[in-house]
Amino acid sequence: MRPSRRAPDELRAVSLERGVVKYAEGSCLVKFGDTHVLVTATLEERLPPWLKGQGRGWVTAEYGMLPRATLERTRREASAGKQNGRTVEIQRLIGRSLRTIVDLEALGERQITVDCDVLQADGGTRTASITGAWVALADCLNWMKARNMIKGQVLRDNVAAISCGIYNGTPVLDLDYAEDSEAETDANFVMTGDGRLVEVQGTAERTPFSQDEFLQLMALAQKGVARLVDLQKMAVG
Amino acid sequence: MRPSRRAPDELRAVSLERGVVKYAEGSCLVKFGDTHVLVTATLEERLPPWLKGQGRGWVTAEYGMLPRATLERTRREASAGKQNGRTVEIQRLIGRSLRTIVDLEALGERQITVDCDVLQADGGTRTASITGAWVALADCLNWMKARNMIKGQVLRDNVAAISCGIYNGTPVLDLDYAEDSEAETDANFVMTGDGRLVEVQGTAERTPFSQDEFLQLMALAQKGVARLVDLQKMAVG
Amino acid sequence: MRPSRRAPDELRAVSLERGVVKYAEGSCLVKFGDTHVLVTATLEERLPPWLKGQGRGWVTAEYGMLPRATLERTRREASAGKQNGRTVEIQRLIGRSLRTIVDLEALGERQITVDCDVLQADGGTRTASITGAWVALADCLNWMKARNMIKGQVLRDNVAAISCGIYNGTPVLDLDYAEDSEAETDANFVMTGDGRLVEVQGTAERTPFSQDEFLQLMALAQKGVARLVDLQKMAVG
Amino acid sequence: MRPSRRAPDELRAVSLERGVVKYAEGSCLVKFGDTHVLVTATLEERLPPWLKGQGRGWVTAEYGMLPRATLERTRREASAGKQNGRTVEIQRLIGRSLRTIVDLEALGERQITVDCDVLQADGGTRTASITGAWVALADCLNWMKARNMIKGQVLRDNVAAISCGIYNGTPVLDLDYAEDSEAETDANFVMTGDGRLVEVQGTAERTPFSQDEFLQLMALAQKGVARLVDLQKMAVG
Amino acid sequence: MRPSRRAPDELRAVSLERGVVKYAEGSCLVKFGDTHVLVTATLEERLPPWLKGQGRGWVTAEYGMLPRATLERTRREASAGKQNGRTVEIQRLIGRSLRTIVDLEALGERQITVDCDVLQADGGTRTASITGAWVALADCLNWMKARNMIKGQVLRDNVAAISCGIYNGTPVLDLDYAEDSEAETDANFVMTGDGRLVEVQGTAERTPFSQDEFLQLMALAQKGVARLVDLQKMAVG
Amino acid sequence: MRPSRRAPDELRAVSLERGVVKYAEGSCLVKFGDTHVLVTATLEERLPPWLKGQGRGWVTAEYGMLPRATLERTRREASAGKQNGRTVEIQRLIGRSLRTIVDLEALGERQITVDCDVLQADGGTRTASITGAWVALADCLNWMKARNMIKGQVLRDNVAAISCGIYNGTPVLDLDYAEDSEAETDANFVMTGDGRLVEVQGTAERTPFSQDEFLQLMALAQKGVARLVDLQKMAVG
């Protein structure tokens, strides 16, 4: 029995609310149960120096957590003077995931920065961030299309993410914090709308896991991401 | 005529929503029109080193702005590696304002940290922060009272803040961004429930102002703060 | 009775010594009693990036304190790796105060940096800094005028600053450290030669203050600044 | 055909040279072809503050690259003032991988720090680091055993790592830099001596990959890790 | 002919003014011509962690330069966020030089921090700093002696420093900036009152120098330091 | 008797192995006994901003130590966030030493960066670094010559370095760590192939030393450097 009484393959209640920040070209407040992430997509007519003059654009992401998004207050990174290792890992993952489904040539020499700020954290902040980021990004691209800044299919596919883990010996989908802190194994899957893999990250928290266990997690993830992609399509549709 | 068509002494629509973050001992989503600030109050059984063993507690504040809270994206301070001067100024102001109305001896040897994070900025983020911080702080103290951690009157009074300025030659209350960026003079007033001053900060943006002009701003502020204090009382009442 | 036996409206002995650093375009060693600040004004043919090509110049300030300017040694900010919040607040105040009385268009596309370094601190370092900075700035502009780099009235007025506070229930002018650490209320006034306000910063250290008390402080400040402006005129005259 | 003319399931020449730094409790110079990493294991009688008094030890890792380990010189992180995101990711991966196969209770309240410094980089530095780190760690634990500092089986299993990728449409084992920079998909597998998974990280560099492709990579990895574990056993045997 | 018209073995006008900062246990404003350094010595009842409980004290130094001490303004280190390499080198040299002539056991478990802040720089700031630091340190030790905090001979000898160089082919004493920037060779000598060497630093700016040239510089230095030691004795006597 | 049983004027076993890093334009693994330093020379077609357009090139150096190069592990500077004072001093010394013997005009507008990374430290890391750096630099210049990038004599002379000290009252050459930590006096000499001085750094560790003692150390150094220069010539010959 999961602490939340969910079935092993059951997602938390997911909502994707668009247009939540009035200035941003795209925005989404994504909720996976009690995990709430505010995502904005910002278009800028500039590029990182190493990318200039190559006829391609760039999509990057930054991630942050409000200090009291968590059970105990965590130190504000701006005041600590640096982003910690976990933050850096997550924002790199979000950026890579989004770039896989964007046609950077069709985007043109511009940068879209996706900011994912966690307002409340109950496990799965990186997967909620990626799932919501796709919505904010889609809205940003629609904003550009409405202004004739881009043509054709810049967004090649959906991308969404979900965590899975082995909790009390059972593979379960979409871990919340209570499960995550007890799980033997924890894996995050980033997948496209057509079910292919973009990123896979599996970690044995305490004991190594078998290939078979891993395949069970992957199967669960596929179901979960398919559902998330449906929700994304409904949100922007 | 103000861009928002408000009367000179008219506040923007103000709302104070409590209990918005499930982990925090106190929290408040404060809105002054399109300025939205998420405030949490965190109780911790620790003190800054220089305050230990003196039988007194401490209240401090941190302030941040999500990168796309503003018209143009601003650089994330955590990634820049430091808080800028404006941030530091504002968080020091919030902390001082709150400490004036808290009985630190009655609080006991504990620290309450108030985090003010701006989700959307349309002028007056520091005054909205202080006004909402009082609500989050009051809820945190009520949380402690319910657990018999404190007795008596730890919170001595209300505290709220409002900006005033001279816009097109007319003194007006509660500047939004459109007014703030054009105002000749800009002043922030932090006042208690009984109308006394806690902090006054007046700045001539372009041309110095007379004492008489300053007194007109102070009179406007008094009206505005009285209204904000009423709203605070309704919120927590 | 004030610890220094001064009358409530009596300044400390003030001196403004010019030309104290041989390389600087303008310099001033300002003393308010035992508070000693060395101020230099540096002219540079460069601008902050965001100001380039707008036909205007810039005046900015930096503030520092020698580690043993104070009763107890304070940590050297260069070795700590950052400027603390108080330093940042003060240098921003000095810069804003000076810019209000400079015609930045007439200055041309150049930057003047005013460095205020406290050699000895006995209260009122920010007000002494602003008062001395005007002298260094005036000398820097005279240096430019002598080289035909500017014409007309770049310096529109004097600017000087003084602190006031309520000490033992009595409003007093120009707090020294012994008074400052005991005062209930502390306010800094930056004013022009014609008596208008440039910056007002009032802070209730422990108990909020009434508007009437604040007006008494403002009246004292006006007397004090008028005297400082006379001294500035004598110094550069 | 691979640039190195290796068969798809062929490792580069691997060597594991022990005892290369005279002061370290354990050390290993690991070579995967032209990728050379110097690994040391340091035993210290101290713990991170959050772990004190829990009867458990800790194993952590740091990773670095000499500036000219790469084709183009990269900036020295010590001089840049921080470790970049890739470095942070890799050293966290190494630490997690090692902790999975160490009995931290049996280690006692001590810390082992594994430093992996890349002398020359030709792809696969993280997998070489983990593979060599196990050897340095094993020697460090043997050093402790010889001094009766630990008893029983502190090291529960081997751990080794290898990368796989899809190069020109073919799944291949142990990518060198020429392959890595061209591969469509890149995955790193960290596995134990008994073939279970400790960490899986798969990344679609340009196009998403299917689950079937991923399974082929996993099968290759299993062969590669089995061979690396044999080499580790020969090295320490 | 030297630019200053001094004889090859002639020092600049040197003055050592004591008691210039009212709070410090010892202080000295040292002038070597137009090079002016404000030195304070601070006594603190604390020690660096690695020195605790060994029955010995510590003497350390910090060095800084006001931004406009130089012909061109240099960036403020506190604002740049770190001390540059030259600053670090100099403050380490000052600290080592002073420790050589202090009996750290007799000092007891306390730290004296000597701050050397350059108000105006015309060459030789490190040698002026060391020479003035001895005076501030001597006063600090006398302050302690007057309070019976130490007994016996804590200060074992004088220490002073001077630069020498080869200017236009001639060995000269006490280089000012005009000479220093043109000199082929530049050496700093730190010596005790009895003529022995504490530190020697010789640098070929452009062309290597012979041992014979070096001996000529050392002979000049010995004359210069002897004169400085006389001045120190007159200052504190 | 020295701990290593060497004669007072006897160097440790010295080896200079070239071509140890496949990417670098020049490289050298230098060993002075148990002190091992990996040196690379990197050619870049860029210059520090302050040197652009002057028709001259630049040679600079960076120095680092692997954390476990030493008896006790030292903190990784990249993780500490800055280079410590000792590191900064040493890398500046290496850079200055190399520039003295390079014709920067003949080099052209390019920069050579020499990285010296200590793999194992047993005293004398800076002198080993300089001695090995000359070999890496010579190879880098030969690489350029083979590509017709430079002509004529860019390398004007050899440069090598050795430490000397007074150990148990006897002047000895090439201190290892056991001697260095006990020596009364420690001096480093950087000399050219023709026996002239480039840098001299002498430090009294505990007691000041006489000029006569210093001359004995200089004589020893001359013998040592002559031998090192012979070895350099054999290495590149």
mmCIF file with all atom_site columns, C-alpha atoms in Angstrom, chain D residues 97-173:
data_model
loop_
_atom_site.group_PDB
_atom_site.id
_atom_site.type_symbol
_atom_site.label_atom_id
_atom_site.label_alt_id
_atom_site.label_comp_id
_atom_site.label_asym_id
_atom_site.label_entity_id
_atom_site.label_seq_id
_atom_site.pdbx_PDB_ins_code
_atom_site.Cartn_x
_atom_site.Cartn_y
_atom_site.Cartn_z
_atom_site.occupancy
_atom_site.B_iso_or_equiv
_atom_site.pdbx_formal_charge
_atom_site.auth_seq_id
_atom_site.auth_comp_id
_atom_site.auth_asym_id
_atom_site.auth_atom_id
_atom_site.pdbx_PDB_model_num
ATOM 1  C CA . SER D 1 97  ? 28.434 4.660  -7.082  1.00 0.00 ? 97  SER D CA 1
ATOM 2  C CA . LEU D 1 98  ? 31.055 3.868  -4.475  1.00 0.00 ? 98  LEU D CA 1
ATOM 3  C CA . ARG D 1 99  ? 28.720 4.236  -1.512  1.00 0.00 ? 99  ARG D CA 1
ATOM 4  C CA . THR D 1 100 ? 26.400 1.582  -2.950  1.00 0.00 ? 100 THR D CA 1
ATOM 5  C CA . ILE D 1 101 ? 29.014 -1.126 -2.500  1.00 0.00 ? 101 ILE D CA 1
ATOM 6  C CA . VAL D 1 102 ? 30.483 -0.038 0.836   1.00 0.00 ? 102 VAL D CA 1
ATOM 7  C CA . ASP D 1 103 ? 29.060 -1.080 4.197   1.00 0.00 ? 103 ASP D CA 1
ATOM 8  C CA . LEU D 1 104 ? 29.146 2.343  5.848   1.00 0.00 ? 104 LEU D CA 1
ATOM 9  C CA . GLU D 1 105 ? 28.358 0.972  9.311   1.00 0.00 ? 105 GLU D CA 1
ATOM 10 C CA . ALA D 1 106 ? 31.277 -1.429 9.105   1.00 0.00 ? 106 ALA D CA 1
ATOM 11 C CA . LEU D 1 107 ? 33.532 1.424  7.952   1.00 0.00 ? 107 LEU D CA 1
ATOM 12 C CA . GLY D 1 108 ? 32.962 3.246  11.249  1.00 0.00 ? 108 GLY D CA 1
ATOM 13 C CA . GLU D 1 109 ? 32.863 6.981  11.802  1.00 0.00 ? 109 GLU D CA 1
ATOM 14 C CA . ARG D 1 110 ? 35.443 7.933  9.211   1.00 0.00 ? 110 ARG D CA 1
ATOM 15 C CA . GLN D 1 111 ? 35.494 9.461  5.777   1.00 0.00 ? 111 GLN D CA 1
ATOM 16 C CA . ILE D 1 112 ? 37.226 8.223  2.664   1.00 0.00 ? 112 ILE D CA 1
ATOM 17 C CA . THR D 1 113 ? 37.654 10.854 -0.030  1.00 0.00 ? 113 THR D CA 1
ATOM 18 C CA . VAL D 1 114 ? 38.383 9.625  -3.523  1.00 0.00 ? 114 VAL D CA 1
ATOM 19 C CA . ASP D 1 115 ? 40.041 12.169 -5.813  1.00 0.00 ? 115 ASP D CA 1
ATOM 20 C CA . CYS D 1 116 ? 39.865 11.494 -9.535  1.00 0.00 ? 116 CYS D CA 1
ATOM 21 C CA . ASP D 1 117 ? 42.077 13.798 -11.570 1.00 0.00 ? 117 ASP D CA 1
ATOM 22 C CA . VAL D 1 118 ? 42.107 13.436 -15.316 1.00 0.00 ? 118 VAL D CA 1
ATOM 23 C CA . LEU D 1 119 ? 45.613 13.751 -16.739 1.00 0.00 ? 119 LEU D CA 1
ATOM 24 C CA . GLN D 1 120 ? 44.525 13.091 -20.323 1.00 0.00 ? 120 GLN D CA 1
ATOM 25 C CA . ALA D 1 121 ? 40.972 12.903 -21.668 1.00 0.00 ? 121 ALA D CA 1
ATOM 26 C CA . ASP D 1 122 ? 39.862 10.912 -24.681 1.00 0.00 ? 122 ASP D CA 1
ATOM 27 C CA . GLY D 1 123 ? 36.244 10.185 -23.734 1.00 0.00 ? 123 GLY D CA 1
ATOM 28 C CA . GLY D 1 124 ? 34.884 8.121  -20.871 1.00 0.00 ? 124 GLY D CA 1
ATOM 29 C CA . THR D 1 125 ? 36.595 9.958  -18.022 1.00 0.00 ? 125 THR D CA 1
ATOM 30 C CA . ARG D 1 126 ? 33.740 9.289  -15.627 1.00 0.00 ? 126 ARG D CA 1
ATOM 31 C CA . THR D 1 127 ? 33.604 5.574  -16.312 1.00 0.00 ? 127 THR D CA 1
ATOM 32 C CA . ALA D 1 128 ? 37.383 5.236  -16.067 1.00 0.00 ? 128 ALA D CA 1
ATOM 33 C CA . SER D 1 129 ? 37.253 7.220  -12.813 1.00 0.00 ? 129 SER D CA 1
ATOM 34 C CA . ILE D 1 130 ? 34.689 4.905  -11.220 1.00 0.00 ? 130 ILE D CA 1
ATOM 35 C CA . THR D 1 131 ? 36.533 1.801  -12.364 1.00 0.00 ? 131 THR D CA 1
ATOM 36 C CA . GLY D 1 132 ? 39.844 3.046  -11.005 1.00 0.00 ? 132 GLY D CA 1
ATOM 37 C CA . ALA D 1 133 ? 38.226 4.451  -7.864  1.00 0.00 ? 133 ALA D CA 1
ATOM 38 C CA . TRP D 1 134 ? 37.141 0.986  -6.840  1.00 0.00 ? 134 TRP D CA 1
ATOM 39 C CA . VAL D 1 135 ? 40.784 -0.159 -6.925  1.00 0.00 ? 135 VAL D CA 1
ATOM 40 C CA . ALA D 1 136 ? 42.013 2.817  -4.870  1.00 0.00 ? 136 ALA D CA 1
ATOM 41 C CA . LEU D 1 137 ? 39.185 2.311  -2.412  1.00 0.00 ? 137 LEU D CA 1
ATOM 42 C CA . ALA D 1 138 ? 39.910 -1.393 -2.090  1.00 0.00 ? 138 ALA D CA 1
ATOM 43 C CA . ASP D 1 139 ? 43.564 -0.630 -1.348  1.00 0.00 ? 139 ASP D CA 1
ATOM 44 C CA . CYS D 1 140 ? 42.591 1.975  1.216   1.00 0.00 ? 140 CYS D CA 1
ATOM 45 C CA . LEU D 1 141 ? 40.360 -0.566 2.959   1.00 0.00 ? 141 LEU D CA 1
ATOM 46 C CA . ASN D 1 142 ? 43.151 -3.148 2.870   1.00 0.00 ? 142 ASN D CA 1
ATOM 47 C CA . TRP D 1 143 ? 45.461 -0.558 4.422   1.00 0.00 ? 143 TRP D CA 1
ATOM 48 C CA . MET D 1 144 ? 42.922 -0.150 7.218   1.00 0.00 ? 144 MET D CA 1
ATOM 49 C CA . LYS D 1 145 ? 42.463 -3.874 7.639   1.00 0.00 ? 145 LYS D CA 1
ATOM 50 C CA . ALA D 1 146 ? 46.229 -4.338 7.989   1.00 0.00 ? 146 ALA D CA 1
ATOM 51 C CA . ARG D 1 147 ? 46.054 -1.872 10.899  1.00 0.00 ? 147 ARG D CA 1
ATOM 52 C CA . ASN D 1 148 ? 43.002 -3.570 12.490  1.00 0.00 ? 148 ASN D CA 1
ATOM 53 C CA . MET D 1 149 ? 40.913 -0.484 11.950  1.00 0.00 ? 149 MET D CA 1
ATOM 54 C CA . ILE D 1 150 ? 38.048 -2.417 10.381  1.00 0.00 ? 150 ILE D CA 1
ATOM 55 C CA . LYS D 1 151 ? 36.854 -5.984 10.388  1.00 0.00 ? 151 LYS D CA 1
ATOM 56 C CA . GLY D 1 152 ? 34.558 -8.069 8.258   1.00 0.00 ? 152 GLY D CA 1
ATOM 57 C CA . GLN D 1 153 ? 33.427 -7.291 4.753   1.00 0.00 ? 153 GLN D CA 1
ATOM 58 C CA . VAL D 1 154 ? 33.374 -3.482 4.339   1.00 0.00 ? 154 VAL D CA 1
ATOM 59 C CA . LEU D 1 155 ? 33.546 -3.773 0.567   1.00 0.00 ? 155 LEU D CA 1
ATOM 60 C CA . ARG D 1 156 ? 30.431 -5.664 -0.454  1.00 0.00 ? 156 ARG D CA 1
ATOM 61 C CA . ASP D 1 157 ? 31.083 -6.035 -4.150  1.00 0.00 ? 157 ASP D CA 1
ATOM 62 C CA . ASN D 1 158 ? 32.995 -4.659 -7.105  1.00 0.00 ? 158 ASN D CA 1
ATOM 63 C CA . VAL D 1 159 ? 31.708 -1.649 -8.977  1.00 0.00 ? 159 VAL D CA 1
ATOM 64 C CA . ALA D 1 160 ? 32.785 -0.570 -12.450 1.00 0.00 ? 160 ALA D CA 1
ATOM 65 C CA . ALA D 1 161 ? 31.398 1.587  -15.232 1.00 0.00 ? 161 ALA D CA 1
ATOM 66 C CA . ILE D 1 162 ? 31.397 1.806  -18.982 1.00 0.00 ? 162 ILE D CA 1
ATOM 67 C CA . SER D 1 163 ? 29.828 3.996  -21.630 1.00 0.00 ? 163 SER D CA 1
ATOM 68 C CA . CYS D 1 164 ? 27.927 2.787  -24.660 1.00 0.00 ? 164 CYS D CA 1
ATOM 69 C CA . GLY D 1 165 ? 26.423 4.628  -27.548 1.00 0.00 ? 165 GLY D CA 1
ATOM 70 C CA . ILE D 1 166 ? 24.901 4.409  -30.960 1.00 0.00 ? 166 ILE D CA 1
ATOM 71 C CA . TYR D 1 167 ? 27.540 5.356  -33.475 1.00 0.00 ? 167 TYR D CA 1
ATOM 72 C CA . ASN D 1 168 ? 26.622 5.411  -37.160 1.00 0.00 ? 168 ASN D CA 1
ATOM 73 C CA . GLY D 1 169 ? 23.547 3.389  -36.297 1.00 0.00 ? 169 GLY D CA 1
ATOM 74 C CA . THR D 1 170 ? 25.455 0.655  -34.495 1.00 0.00 ? 170 THR D CA 1
ATOM 75 C CA . PRO D 1 171 ? 25.524 0.137  -30.732 1.00 0.00 ? 171 PRO D CA 1
ATOM 76 C CA . VAL D 1 172 ? 29.142 0.211  -29.591 1.00 0.00 ? 172 VAL D CA 1
ATOM 77 C CA . LEU D 1 173 ? 30.986 -0.195 -26.305 1.00 0.00 ? 173 LEU D CA 1
#
